[in-house]
Coordinates of C-alpha atoms and ligand atoms in Angstrom, one line a residue:
X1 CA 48.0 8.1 123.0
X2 CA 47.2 6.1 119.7
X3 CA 43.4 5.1 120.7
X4 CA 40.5 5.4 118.1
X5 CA 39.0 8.8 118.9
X6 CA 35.1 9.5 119.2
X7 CA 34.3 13.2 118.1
X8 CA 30.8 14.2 119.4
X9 CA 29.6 17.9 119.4
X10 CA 27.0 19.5 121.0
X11 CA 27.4 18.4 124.3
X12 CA 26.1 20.6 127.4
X13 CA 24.1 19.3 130.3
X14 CA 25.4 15.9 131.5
X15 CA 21.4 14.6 131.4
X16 CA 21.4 15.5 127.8
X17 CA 21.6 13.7 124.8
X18 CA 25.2 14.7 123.9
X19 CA 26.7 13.7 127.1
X20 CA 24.9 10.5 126.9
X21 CA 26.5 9.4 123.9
X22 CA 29.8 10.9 125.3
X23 CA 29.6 8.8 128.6
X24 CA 28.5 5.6 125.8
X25 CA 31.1 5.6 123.0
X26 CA 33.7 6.4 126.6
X27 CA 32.5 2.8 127.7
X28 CA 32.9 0.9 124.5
X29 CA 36.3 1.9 124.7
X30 CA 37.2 5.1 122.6
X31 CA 38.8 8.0 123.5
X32 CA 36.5 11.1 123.3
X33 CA 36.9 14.7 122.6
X34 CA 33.7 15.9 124.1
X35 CA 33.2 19.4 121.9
X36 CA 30.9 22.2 122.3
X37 CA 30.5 25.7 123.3
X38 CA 30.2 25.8 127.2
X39 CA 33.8 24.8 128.7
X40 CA 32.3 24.1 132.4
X41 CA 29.8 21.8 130.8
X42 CA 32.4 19.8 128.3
X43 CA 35.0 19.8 131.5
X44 CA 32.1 17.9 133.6
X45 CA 31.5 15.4 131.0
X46 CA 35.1 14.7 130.3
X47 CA 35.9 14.5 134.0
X48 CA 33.0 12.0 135.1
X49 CA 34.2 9.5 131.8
X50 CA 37.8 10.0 133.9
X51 CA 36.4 9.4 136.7
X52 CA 34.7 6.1 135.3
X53 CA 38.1 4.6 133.9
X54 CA 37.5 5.8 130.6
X55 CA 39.3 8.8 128.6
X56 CA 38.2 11.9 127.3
X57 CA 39.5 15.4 126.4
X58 CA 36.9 18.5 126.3
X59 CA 37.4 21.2 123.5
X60 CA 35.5 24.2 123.6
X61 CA 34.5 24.3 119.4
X62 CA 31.7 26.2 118.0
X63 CA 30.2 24.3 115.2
X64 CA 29.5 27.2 113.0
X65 CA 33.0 28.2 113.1
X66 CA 35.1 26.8 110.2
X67 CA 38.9 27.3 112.0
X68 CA 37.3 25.7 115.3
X69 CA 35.7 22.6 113.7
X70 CA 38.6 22.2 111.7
X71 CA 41.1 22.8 114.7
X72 CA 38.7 20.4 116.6
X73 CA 39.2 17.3 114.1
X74 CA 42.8 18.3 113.8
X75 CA 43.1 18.1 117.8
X76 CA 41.6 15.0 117.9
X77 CA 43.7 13.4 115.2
X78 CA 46.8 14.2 116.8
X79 CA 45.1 11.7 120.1
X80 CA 44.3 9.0 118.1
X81 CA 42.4 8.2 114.7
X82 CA 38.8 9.5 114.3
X83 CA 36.8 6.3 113.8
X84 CA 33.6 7.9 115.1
X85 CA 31.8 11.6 114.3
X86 CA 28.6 12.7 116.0
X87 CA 27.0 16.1 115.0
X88 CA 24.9 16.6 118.1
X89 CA 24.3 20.3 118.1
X90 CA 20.6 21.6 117.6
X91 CA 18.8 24.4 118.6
X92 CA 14.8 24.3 118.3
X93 CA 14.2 27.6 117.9
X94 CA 10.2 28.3 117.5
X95 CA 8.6 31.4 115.8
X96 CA 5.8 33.3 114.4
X97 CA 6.8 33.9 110.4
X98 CA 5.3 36.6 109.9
X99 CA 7.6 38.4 113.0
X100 CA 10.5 36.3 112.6
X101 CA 13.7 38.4 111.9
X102 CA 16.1 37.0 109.0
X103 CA 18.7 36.8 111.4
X104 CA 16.9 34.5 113.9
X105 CA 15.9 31.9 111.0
X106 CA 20.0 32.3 110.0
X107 CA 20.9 31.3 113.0
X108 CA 18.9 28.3 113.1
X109 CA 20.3 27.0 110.2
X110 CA 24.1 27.8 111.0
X111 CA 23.9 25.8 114.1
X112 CA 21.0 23.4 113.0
X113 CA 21.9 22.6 109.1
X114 CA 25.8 24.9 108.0
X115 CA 27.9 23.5 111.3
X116 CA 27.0 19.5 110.3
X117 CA 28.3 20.5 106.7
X118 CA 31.3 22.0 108.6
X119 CA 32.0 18.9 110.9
X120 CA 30.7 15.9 108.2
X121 CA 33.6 17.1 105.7
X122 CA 35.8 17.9 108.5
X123 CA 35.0 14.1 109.7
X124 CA 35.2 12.5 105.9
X125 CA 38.1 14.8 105.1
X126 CA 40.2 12.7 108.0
X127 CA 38.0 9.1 107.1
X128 CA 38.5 8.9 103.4
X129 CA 42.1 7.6 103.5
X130 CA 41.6 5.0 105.5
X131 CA 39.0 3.6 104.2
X132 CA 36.5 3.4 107.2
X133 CA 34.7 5.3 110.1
X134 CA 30.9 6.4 111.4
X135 CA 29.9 10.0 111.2
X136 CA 26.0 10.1 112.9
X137 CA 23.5 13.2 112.8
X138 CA 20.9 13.9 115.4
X139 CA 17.5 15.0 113.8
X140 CA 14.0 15.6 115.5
X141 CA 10.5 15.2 114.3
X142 CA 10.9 18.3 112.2
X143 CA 13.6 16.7 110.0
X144 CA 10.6 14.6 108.3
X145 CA 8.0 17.2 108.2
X146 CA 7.2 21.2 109.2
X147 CA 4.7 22.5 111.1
X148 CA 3.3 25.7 112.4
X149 CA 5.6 28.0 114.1
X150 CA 8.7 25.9 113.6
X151 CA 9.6 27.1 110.2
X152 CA 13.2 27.9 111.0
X153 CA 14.0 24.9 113.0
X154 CA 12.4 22.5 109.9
X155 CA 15.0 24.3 107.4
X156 CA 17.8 23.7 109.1
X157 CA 16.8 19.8 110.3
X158 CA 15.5 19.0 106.9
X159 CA 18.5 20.2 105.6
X160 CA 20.7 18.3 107.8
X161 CA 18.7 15.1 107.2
X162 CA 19.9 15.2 103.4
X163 CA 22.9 16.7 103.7
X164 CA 23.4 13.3 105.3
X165 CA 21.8 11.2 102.8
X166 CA 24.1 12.9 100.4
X167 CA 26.9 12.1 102.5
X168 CA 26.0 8.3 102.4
X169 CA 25.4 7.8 98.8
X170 CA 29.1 9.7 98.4
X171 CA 31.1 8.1 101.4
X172 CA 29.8 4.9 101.6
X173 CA 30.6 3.3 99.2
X174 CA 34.2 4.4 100.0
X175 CA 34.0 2.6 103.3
X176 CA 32.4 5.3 105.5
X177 CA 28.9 4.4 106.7
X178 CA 26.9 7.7 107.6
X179 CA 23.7 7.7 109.6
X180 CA 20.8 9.9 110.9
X181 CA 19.2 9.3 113.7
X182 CA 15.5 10.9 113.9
X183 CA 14.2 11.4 117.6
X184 CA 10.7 11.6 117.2
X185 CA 9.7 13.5 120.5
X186 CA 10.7 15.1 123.8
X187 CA 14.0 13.6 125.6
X188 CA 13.7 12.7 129.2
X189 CA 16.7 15.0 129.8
X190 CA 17.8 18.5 131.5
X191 CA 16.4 20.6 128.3
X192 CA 12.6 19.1 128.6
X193 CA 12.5 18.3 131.9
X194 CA 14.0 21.6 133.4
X195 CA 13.8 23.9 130.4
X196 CA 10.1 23.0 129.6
X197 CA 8.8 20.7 133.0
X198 CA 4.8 21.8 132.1
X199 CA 5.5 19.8 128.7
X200 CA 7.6 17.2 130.3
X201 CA 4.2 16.7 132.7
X202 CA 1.7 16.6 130.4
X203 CA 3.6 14.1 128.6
X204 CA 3.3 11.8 131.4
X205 CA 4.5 8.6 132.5
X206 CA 6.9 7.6 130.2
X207 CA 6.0 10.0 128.0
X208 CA 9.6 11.4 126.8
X209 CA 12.4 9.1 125.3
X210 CA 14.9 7.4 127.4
X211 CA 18.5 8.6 127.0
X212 CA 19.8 5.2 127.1
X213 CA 17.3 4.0 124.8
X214 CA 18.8 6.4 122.2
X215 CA 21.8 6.0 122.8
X216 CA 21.5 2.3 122.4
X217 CA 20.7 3.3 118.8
X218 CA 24.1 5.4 117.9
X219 CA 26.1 2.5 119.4
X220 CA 23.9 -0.1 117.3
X221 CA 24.4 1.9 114.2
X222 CA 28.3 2.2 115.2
X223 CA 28.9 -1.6 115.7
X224 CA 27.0 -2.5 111.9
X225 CA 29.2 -4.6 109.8
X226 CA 29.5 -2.9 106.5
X227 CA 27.7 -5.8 105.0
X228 CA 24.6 -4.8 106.7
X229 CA 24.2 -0.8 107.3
X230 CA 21.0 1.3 108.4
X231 CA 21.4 5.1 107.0
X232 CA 17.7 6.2 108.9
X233 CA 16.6 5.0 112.8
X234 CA 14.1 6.9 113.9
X235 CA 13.0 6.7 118.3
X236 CA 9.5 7.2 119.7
X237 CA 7.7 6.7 122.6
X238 CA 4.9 4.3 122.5
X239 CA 2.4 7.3 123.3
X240 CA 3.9 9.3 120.2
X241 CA 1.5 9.7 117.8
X242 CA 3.3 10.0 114.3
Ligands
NAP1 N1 15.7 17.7 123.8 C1 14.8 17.2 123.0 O1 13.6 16.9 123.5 C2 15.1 16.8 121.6 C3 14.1 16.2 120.8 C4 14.4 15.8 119.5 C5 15.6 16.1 119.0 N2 16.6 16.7 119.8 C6 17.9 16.9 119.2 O2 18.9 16.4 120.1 C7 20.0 17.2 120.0 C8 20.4 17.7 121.4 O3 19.9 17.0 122.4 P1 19.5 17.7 123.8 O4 18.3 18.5 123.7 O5 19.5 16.5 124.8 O6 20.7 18.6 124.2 P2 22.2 18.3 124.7 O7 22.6 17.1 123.9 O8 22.2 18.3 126.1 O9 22.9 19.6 124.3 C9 23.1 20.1 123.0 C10 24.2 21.1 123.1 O10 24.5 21.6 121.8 C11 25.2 22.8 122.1 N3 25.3 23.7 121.0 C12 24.3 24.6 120.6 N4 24.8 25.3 119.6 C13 26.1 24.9 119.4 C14 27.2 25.3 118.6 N5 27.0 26.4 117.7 N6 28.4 24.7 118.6 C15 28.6 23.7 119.5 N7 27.6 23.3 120.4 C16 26.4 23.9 120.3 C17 24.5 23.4 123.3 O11 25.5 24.1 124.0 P3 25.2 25.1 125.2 O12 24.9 24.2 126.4 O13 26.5 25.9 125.4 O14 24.0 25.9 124.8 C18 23.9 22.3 124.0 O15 24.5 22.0 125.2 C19 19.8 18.3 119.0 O16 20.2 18.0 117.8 C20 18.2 18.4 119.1 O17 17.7 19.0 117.9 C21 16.3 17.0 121.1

């Protein structure tokens, strides 16, 4: 196989965001390596893309393991070029400070903020000699501003969001356009709508953010010449008040 290769971590439920953009990049013709931490999930995701006609390999990759996102980049290498990178993985993790262990607002940040510094270098490591490539970050409502109880998850997001900006001012003017994408509100997926369904109903009709909608956005920001590129998008609903 010699196809480019689409990278995207963080990739569990197939309606979640992750598999969404798997199922996407799948469609406009890359080769996938669906990556994350739940095998059964990832073989899913990969299956229903072969299912579909298009091709996609699951790897089972912790993010906040250097040797596995390293292994993971050099897996996907060996398929085909990495022309795409999307650091998916998140984990809102809500807390009272003044009970909140150190470890739990650690952990936050490995997954949330230390695993995109993993896979962006991992990603720019494999761009920079060619000259070109995409490497997108998911970020929330907390990447742009904290508030009560979600000190932890804010850290890590707002981290993430200039990690990226510092990967854009480095990378792109050596050809690699880097992107962060802020959804602004509850996704109309598995984590919201099973996880959380009293939220997802008082939300109500058309209340939480379309999958496809978003995803419309990563393929947008993919496609952009490099004569015109967007480093921020944020998504919304048209109730979300911001
Ligand atoms: N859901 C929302 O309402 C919402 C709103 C705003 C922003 N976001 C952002 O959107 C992204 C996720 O979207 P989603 O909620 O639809 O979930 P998703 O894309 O369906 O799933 C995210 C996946 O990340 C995986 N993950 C967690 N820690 C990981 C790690 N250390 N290494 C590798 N993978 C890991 C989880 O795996 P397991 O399944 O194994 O746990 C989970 O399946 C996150 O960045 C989140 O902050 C979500």
């Amino acid at each position: 196989m010699s196809s480019k290769t689409a990278v995207i971590i963080g990739v569990g439920a197939q309606r979640g965001l992750g598999a969404t953009l798997c199922r996407r990049f799948a469609r406009v013709g890359l080769h996938v390596v669906v990556a994350g931490r739940t095998a059964a999930k990832l073989a899913a995701v990969a299956d229903e893309i072969g299912a579909a006609g298009g091709s996609a390999t699951a790897v089972e990759a912790d993010t906040t393991a250097e040797p596995a996102v390293i292994d993971l980049f050099d897996r996907a290498e060996a398929i085909g070029p990495v022309d795409l990178a999307v650091y998916n993985a998140g984990n809102n993790m809500p807390g009272d400070l003044l009970t909140m262990e150190a470890e739990y607002f650690e952990r936050c940040w490995r997954v949330g903020c230390f695993g995109g510094f993993l896979f962006g270098r991992e990603a720019a490591r494999r761009m920079k000699p060619r000259g070109r490539g995409t490497i997108l970050f998911t970020g929330a409502s907390a990447s742009l501003r904290g508030r009560p109880y979600f000190a932890a998850f804010t850290a890590a997001k707002g981290g993430l969001r200039n990690f990226a900006q510092s990967m854009a001012r480095e990378f792109g003017p050596q050809g690699i356009h880097v992107a962060h994408v802020v959804v602004d509100g509850g996704i109309a997926g598995d984590r919201i709508e099973k996880g959380l369904p009293d939220f997802a109903t008082a939300m109500g009709e058309d209340g939480l953010i379309d999958l496809d909608g978003i995803a419309d956005l990563y393929e947008l920001l993919y496609r952009q010449p490099r004569t015109a590129w967007s480093h921020e998008i944020d998504v919304r609903t048209f109730k979300e008040k911001f």
